[in-house]
Tab-separated table of C-alpha atoms in Angstrom:
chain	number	residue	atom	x	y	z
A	1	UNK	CA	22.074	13.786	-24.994
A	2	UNK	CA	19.826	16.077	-27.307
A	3	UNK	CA	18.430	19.796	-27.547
A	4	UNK	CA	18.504	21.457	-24.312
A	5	UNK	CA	19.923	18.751	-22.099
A	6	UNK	CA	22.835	18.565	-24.419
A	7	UNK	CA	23.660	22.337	-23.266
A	8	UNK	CA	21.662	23.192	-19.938
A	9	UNK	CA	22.670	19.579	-18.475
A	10	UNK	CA	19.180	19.612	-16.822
A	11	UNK	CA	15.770	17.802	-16.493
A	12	UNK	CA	12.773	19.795	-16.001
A	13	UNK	CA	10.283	18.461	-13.967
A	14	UNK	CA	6.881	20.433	-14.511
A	15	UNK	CA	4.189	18.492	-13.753
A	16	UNK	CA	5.536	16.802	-10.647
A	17	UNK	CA	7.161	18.544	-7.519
A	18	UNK	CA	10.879	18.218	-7.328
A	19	UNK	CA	10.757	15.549	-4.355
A	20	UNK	CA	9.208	13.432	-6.471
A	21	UNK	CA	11.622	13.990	-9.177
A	22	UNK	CA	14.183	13.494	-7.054
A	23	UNK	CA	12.769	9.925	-5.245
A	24	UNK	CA	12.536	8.966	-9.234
A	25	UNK	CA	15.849	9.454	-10.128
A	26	UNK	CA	17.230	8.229	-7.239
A	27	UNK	CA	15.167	4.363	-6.876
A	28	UNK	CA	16.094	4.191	-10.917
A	29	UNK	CA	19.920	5.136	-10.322
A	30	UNK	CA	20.489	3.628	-7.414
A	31	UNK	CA	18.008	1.260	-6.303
A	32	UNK	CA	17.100	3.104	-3.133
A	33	UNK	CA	14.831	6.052	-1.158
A	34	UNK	CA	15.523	8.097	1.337
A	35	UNK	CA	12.310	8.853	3.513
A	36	UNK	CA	13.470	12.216	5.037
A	37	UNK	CA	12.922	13.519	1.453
A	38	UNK	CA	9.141	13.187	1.954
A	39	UNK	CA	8.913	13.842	5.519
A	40	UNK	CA	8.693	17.644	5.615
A	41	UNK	CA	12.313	17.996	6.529
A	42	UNK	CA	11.452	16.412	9.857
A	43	UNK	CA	14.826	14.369	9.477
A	44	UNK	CA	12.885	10.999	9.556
A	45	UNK	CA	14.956	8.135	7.854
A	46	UNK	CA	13.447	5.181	9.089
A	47	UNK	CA	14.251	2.360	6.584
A	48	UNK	CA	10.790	1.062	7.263
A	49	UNK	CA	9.018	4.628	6.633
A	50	UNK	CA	6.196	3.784	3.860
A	51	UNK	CA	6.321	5.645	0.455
A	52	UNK	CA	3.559	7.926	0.233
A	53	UNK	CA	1.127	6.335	-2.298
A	54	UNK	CA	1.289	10.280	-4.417
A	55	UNK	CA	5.105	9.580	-4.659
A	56	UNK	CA	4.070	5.619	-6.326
A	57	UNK	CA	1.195	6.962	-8.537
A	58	UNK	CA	3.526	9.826	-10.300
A	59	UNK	CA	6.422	7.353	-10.460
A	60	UNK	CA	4.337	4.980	-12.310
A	61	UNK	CA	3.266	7.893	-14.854
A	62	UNK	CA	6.844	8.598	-15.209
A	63	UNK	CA	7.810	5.323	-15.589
A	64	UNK	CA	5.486	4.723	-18.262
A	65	UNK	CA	6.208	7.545	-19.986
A	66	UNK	CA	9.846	7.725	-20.340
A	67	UNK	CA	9.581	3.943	-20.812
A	68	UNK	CA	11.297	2.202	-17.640
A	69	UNK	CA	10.543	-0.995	-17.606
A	70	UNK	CA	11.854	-1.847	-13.800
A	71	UNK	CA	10.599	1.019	-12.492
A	72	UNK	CA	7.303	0.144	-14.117
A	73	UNK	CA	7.031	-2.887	-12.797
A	74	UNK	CA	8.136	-2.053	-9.144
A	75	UNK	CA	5.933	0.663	-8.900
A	76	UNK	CA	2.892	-1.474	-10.285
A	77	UNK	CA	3.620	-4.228	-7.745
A	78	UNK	CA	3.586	-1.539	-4.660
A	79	UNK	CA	0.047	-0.238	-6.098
A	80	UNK	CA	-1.346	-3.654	-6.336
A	81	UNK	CA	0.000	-4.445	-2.824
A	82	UNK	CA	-1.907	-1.110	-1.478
A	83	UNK	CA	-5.134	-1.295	-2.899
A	84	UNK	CA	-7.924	-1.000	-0.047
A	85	UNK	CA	-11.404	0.714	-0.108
A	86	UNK	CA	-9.498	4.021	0.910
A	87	UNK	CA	-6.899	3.829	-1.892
A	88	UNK	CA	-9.128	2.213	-4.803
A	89	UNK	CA	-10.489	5.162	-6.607
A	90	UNK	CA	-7.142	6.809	-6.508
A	91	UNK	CA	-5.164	3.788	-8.060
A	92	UNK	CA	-7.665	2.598	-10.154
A	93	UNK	CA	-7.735	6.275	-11.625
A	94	UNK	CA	-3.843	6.239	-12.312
A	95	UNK	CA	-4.258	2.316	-13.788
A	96	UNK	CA	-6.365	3.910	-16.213
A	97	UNK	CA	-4.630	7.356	-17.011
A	98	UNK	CA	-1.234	5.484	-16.768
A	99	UNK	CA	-3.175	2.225	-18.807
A	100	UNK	CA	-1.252	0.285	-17.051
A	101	UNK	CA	-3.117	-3.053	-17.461
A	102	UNK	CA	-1.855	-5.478	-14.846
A	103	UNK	CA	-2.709	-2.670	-12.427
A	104	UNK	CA	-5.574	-1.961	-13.855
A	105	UNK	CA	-6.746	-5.995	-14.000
A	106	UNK	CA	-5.947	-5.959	-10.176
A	107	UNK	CA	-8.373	-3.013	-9.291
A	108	UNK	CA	-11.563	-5.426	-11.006
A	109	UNK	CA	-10.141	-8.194	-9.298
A	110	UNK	CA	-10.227	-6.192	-5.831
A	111	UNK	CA	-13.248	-4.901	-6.576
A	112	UNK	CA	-14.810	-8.414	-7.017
A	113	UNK	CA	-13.569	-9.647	-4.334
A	114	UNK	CA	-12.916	-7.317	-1.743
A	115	UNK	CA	-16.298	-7.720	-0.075
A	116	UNK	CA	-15.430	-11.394	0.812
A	117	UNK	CA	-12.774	-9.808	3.381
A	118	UNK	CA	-13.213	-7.538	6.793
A	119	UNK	CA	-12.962	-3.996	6.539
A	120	UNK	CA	-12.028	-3.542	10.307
A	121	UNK	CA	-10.430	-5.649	12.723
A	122	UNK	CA	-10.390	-5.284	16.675
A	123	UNK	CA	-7.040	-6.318	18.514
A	124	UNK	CA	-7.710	-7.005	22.100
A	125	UNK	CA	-5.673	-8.679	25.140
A	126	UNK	CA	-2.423	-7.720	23.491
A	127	UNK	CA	0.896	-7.970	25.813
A	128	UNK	CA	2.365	-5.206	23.973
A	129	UNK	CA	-0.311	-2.785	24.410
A	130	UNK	CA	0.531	-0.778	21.435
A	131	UNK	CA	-0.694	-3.149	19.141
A	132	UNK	CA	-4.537	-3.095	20.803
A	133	UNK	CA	-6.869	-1.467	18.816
A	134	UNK	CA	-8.786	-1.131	15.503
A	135	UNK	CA	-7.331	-1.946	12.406
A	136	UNK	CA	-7.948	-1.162	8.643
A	137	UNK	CA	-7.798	-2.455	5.391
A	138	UNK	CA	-4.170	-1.643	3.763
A	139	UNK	CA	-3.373	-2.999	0.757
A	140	UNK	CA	-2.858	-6.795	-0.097
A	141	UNK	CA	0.385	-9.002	0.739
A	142	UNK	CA	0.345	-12.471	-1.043
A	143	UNK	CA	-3.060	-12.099	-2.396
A	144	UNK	CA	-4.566	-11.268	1.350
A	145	UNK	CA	-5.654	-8.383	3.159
A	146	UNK	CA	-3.295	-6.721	5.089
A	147	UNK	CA	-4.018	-4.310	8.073
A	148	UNK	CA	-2.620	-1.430	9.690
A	149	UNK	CA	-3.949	0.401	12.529
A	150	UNK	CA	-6.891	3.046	12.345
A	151	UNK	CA	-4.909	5.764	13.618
A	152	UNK	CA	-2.093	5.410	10.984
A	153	UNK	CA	0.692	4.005	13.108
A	154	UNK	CA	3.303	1.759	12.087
A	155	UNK	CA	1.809	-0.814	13.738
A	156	UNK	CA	0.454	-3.380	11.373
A	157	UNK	CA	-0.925	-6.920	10.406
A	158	UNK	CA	-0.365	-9.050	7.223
A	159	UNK	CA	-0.208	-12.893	6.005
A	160	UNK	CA	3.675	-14.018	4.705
A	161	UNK	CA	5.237	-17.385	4.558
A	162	UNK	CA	2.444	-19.516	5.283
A	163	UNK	CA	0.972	-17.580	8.567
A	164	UNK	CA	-0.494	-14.290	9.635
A	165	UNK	CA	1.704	-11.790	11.803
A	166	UNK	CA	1.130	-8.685	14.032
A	167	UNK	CA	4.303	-6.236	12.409
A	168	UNK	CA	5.150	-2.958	12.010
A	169	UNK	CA	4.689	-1.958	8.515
A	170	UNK	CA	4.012	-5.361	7.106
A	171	UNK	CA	7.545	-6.086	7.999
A	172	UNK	CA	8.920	-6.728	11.621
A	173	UNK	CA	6.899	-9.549	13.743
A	174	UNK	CA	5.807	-9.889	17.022
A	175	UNK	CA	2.963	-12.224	17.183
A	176	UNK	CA	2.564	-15.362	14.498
A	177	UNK	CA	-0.534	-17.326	14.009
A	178	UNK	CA	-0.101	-20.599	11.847
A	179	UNK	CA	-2.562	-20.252	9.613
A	180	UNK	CA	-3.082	-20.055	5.638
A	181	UNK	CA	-6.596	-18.745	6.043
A	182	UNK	CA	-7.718	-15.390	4.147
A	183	UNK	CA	-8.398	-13.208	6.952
A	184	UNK	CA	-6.133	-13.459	9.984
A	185	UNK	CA	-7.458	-15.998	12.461
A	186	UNK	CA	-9.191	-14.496	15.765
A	187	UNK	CA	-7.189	-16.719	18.292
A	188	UNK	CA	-4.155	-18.466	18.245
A	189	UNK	CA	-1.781	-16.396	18.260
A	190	UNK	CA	1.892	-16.861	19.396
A	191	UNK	CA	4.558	-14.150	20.557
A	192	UNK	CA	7.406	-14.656	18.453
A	193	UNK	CA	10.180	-13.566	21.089
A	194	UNK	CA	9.449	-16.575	23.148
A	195	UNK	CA	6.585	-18.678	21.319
A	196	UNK	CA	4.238	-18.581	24.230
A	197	UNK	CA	0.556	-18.508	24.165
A	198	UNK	CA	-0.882	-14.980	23.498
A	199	UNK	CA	-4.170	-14.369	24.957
A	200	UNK	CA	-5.321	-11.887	22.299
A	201	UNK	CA	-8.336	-11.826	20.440
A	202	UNK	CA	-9.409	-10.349	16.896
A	203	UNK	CA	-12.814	-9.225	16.146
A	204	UNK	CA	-14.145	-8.567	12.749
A	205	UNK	CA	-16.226	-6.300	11.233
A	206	UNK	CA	-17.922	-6.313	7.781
A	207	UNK	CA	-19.340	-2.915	6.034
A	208	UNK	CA	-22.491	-3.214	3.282
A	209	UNK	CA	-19.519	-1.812	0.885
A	210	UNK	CA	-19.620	-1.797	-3.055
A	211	UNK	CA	-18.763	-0.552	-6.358
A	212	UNK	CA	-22.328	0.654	-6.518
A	213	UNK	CA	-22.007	2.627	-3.666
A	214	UNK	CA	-18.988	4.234	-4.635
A	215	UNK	CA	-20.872	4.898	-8.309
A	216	UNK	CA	-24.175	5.879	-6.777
A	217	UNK	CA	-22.468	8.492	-4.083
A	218	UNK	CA	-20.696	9.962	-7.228
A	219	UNK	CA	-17.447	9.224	-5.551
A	220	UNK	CA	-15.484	7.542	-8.544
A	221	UNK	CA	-12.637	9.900	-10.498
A	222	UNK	CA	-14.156	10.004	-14.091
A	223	UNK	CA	-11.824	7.535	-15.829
A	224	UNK	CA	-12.702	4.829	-12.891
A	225	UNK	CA	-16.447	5.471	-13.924
């Protein structure tokens, strides 16, 4: 309503690429995203699609500094829910920048804690092959480790509603194990379509991973350090 937007009836977005812009405006105006917008063009609109964690970081700085207070809070819940060993430096970086403190409260807490949980998982014995395989760290779902596959399919595992399921994208579930335990259990598992046995079996895996690794390896962003 003042200076140039009064006349030019325009918002300049300089420091961020227009996509991003655009998925900005568009979850604050209408509640929603549209994937294809981030997909190269590739015409991808799968409702499922996962927001690229750039588009999440620069909505949070834009959030915080036009002062949105849903946005804010959205986009600090999605960070929280995707911070792994790969994403940590990254998000704890933008907690900081952004100072963002319940984000930024969340990377200690990972970073305390994190080493209590698996960093891989092997899926074996699977009916539906697809989900066989090895399995990393993604994120956190109601305060446990979730999983998706090592070679970045949609394919996925995550604790919700008092057990652990085999999804695609932390959503959609095709195998259930009744369990409240933090790390998913490594038998016991159920096919949802009919509830019959599934004779699958999860390995773990455990690296020697810390903060003083990370610190010593000089592979913190400054304002993490």
């Amino acid at each position: 309503r003042h200076g140039a937007a009064l006349t030019d009836k325009k918002l300049q977005w300089q420091e961020y690429p227009l996509a991003i812009g655009r998925f900005v405006l568009r979850l604050m105006y209408t509640g929603t995203v549209v994937p294809k917008e981030w997909s190269d063009g590739g015409g991808n609109n799968d409702p499922e699609a996962e927001v690229p964690l750039q588009f999440i970081m620069s909505g949070l700085a834009i959030a915080k500094t036009y002062m949105v207070p849903h946005l804010l809070a959205t986009f600090t819940k999605s960070l929280q829910e995707r911070l792994c060993w790969d994403t940590f430096n990254d998000i704890c970086s933008c907690a900081v920048k952004c100072d963002v403190t319940g984000l930024r409260i969340s990377c200690v807490e990972f970073a305390s804690t994190a080493l209590r949980t698996p960093d891989t998982l092997e899926v074996r014995g699977c009916g539906l092959a697809a989900h066989n395989g090895t399995y990393k760290a993604d994120g956190e779902k109601e305060n446990r480790t979730k999983y998706r596959k090592a070679d970045g399919s949609a394919h996925t595992i995550n604790f919700s509603g008092g057990a652990w399921h085999m999804s695609k994208n932390h959503t959609a579930s095709y195998y259930r194990a009744s369990s409240v335990s933090d790390t998913p259990p490594l038998q016991g598992w159920t096919r949802v379509v009919d509830g019959g046995v599934a004779l699958l079996t999860i390995t773990t895996h455990c690296h020697s991973r810390n903060i003083r690794e990370f610190y010593e390896k000089k592979a913190l962003a400054p304002e993490v350090l």
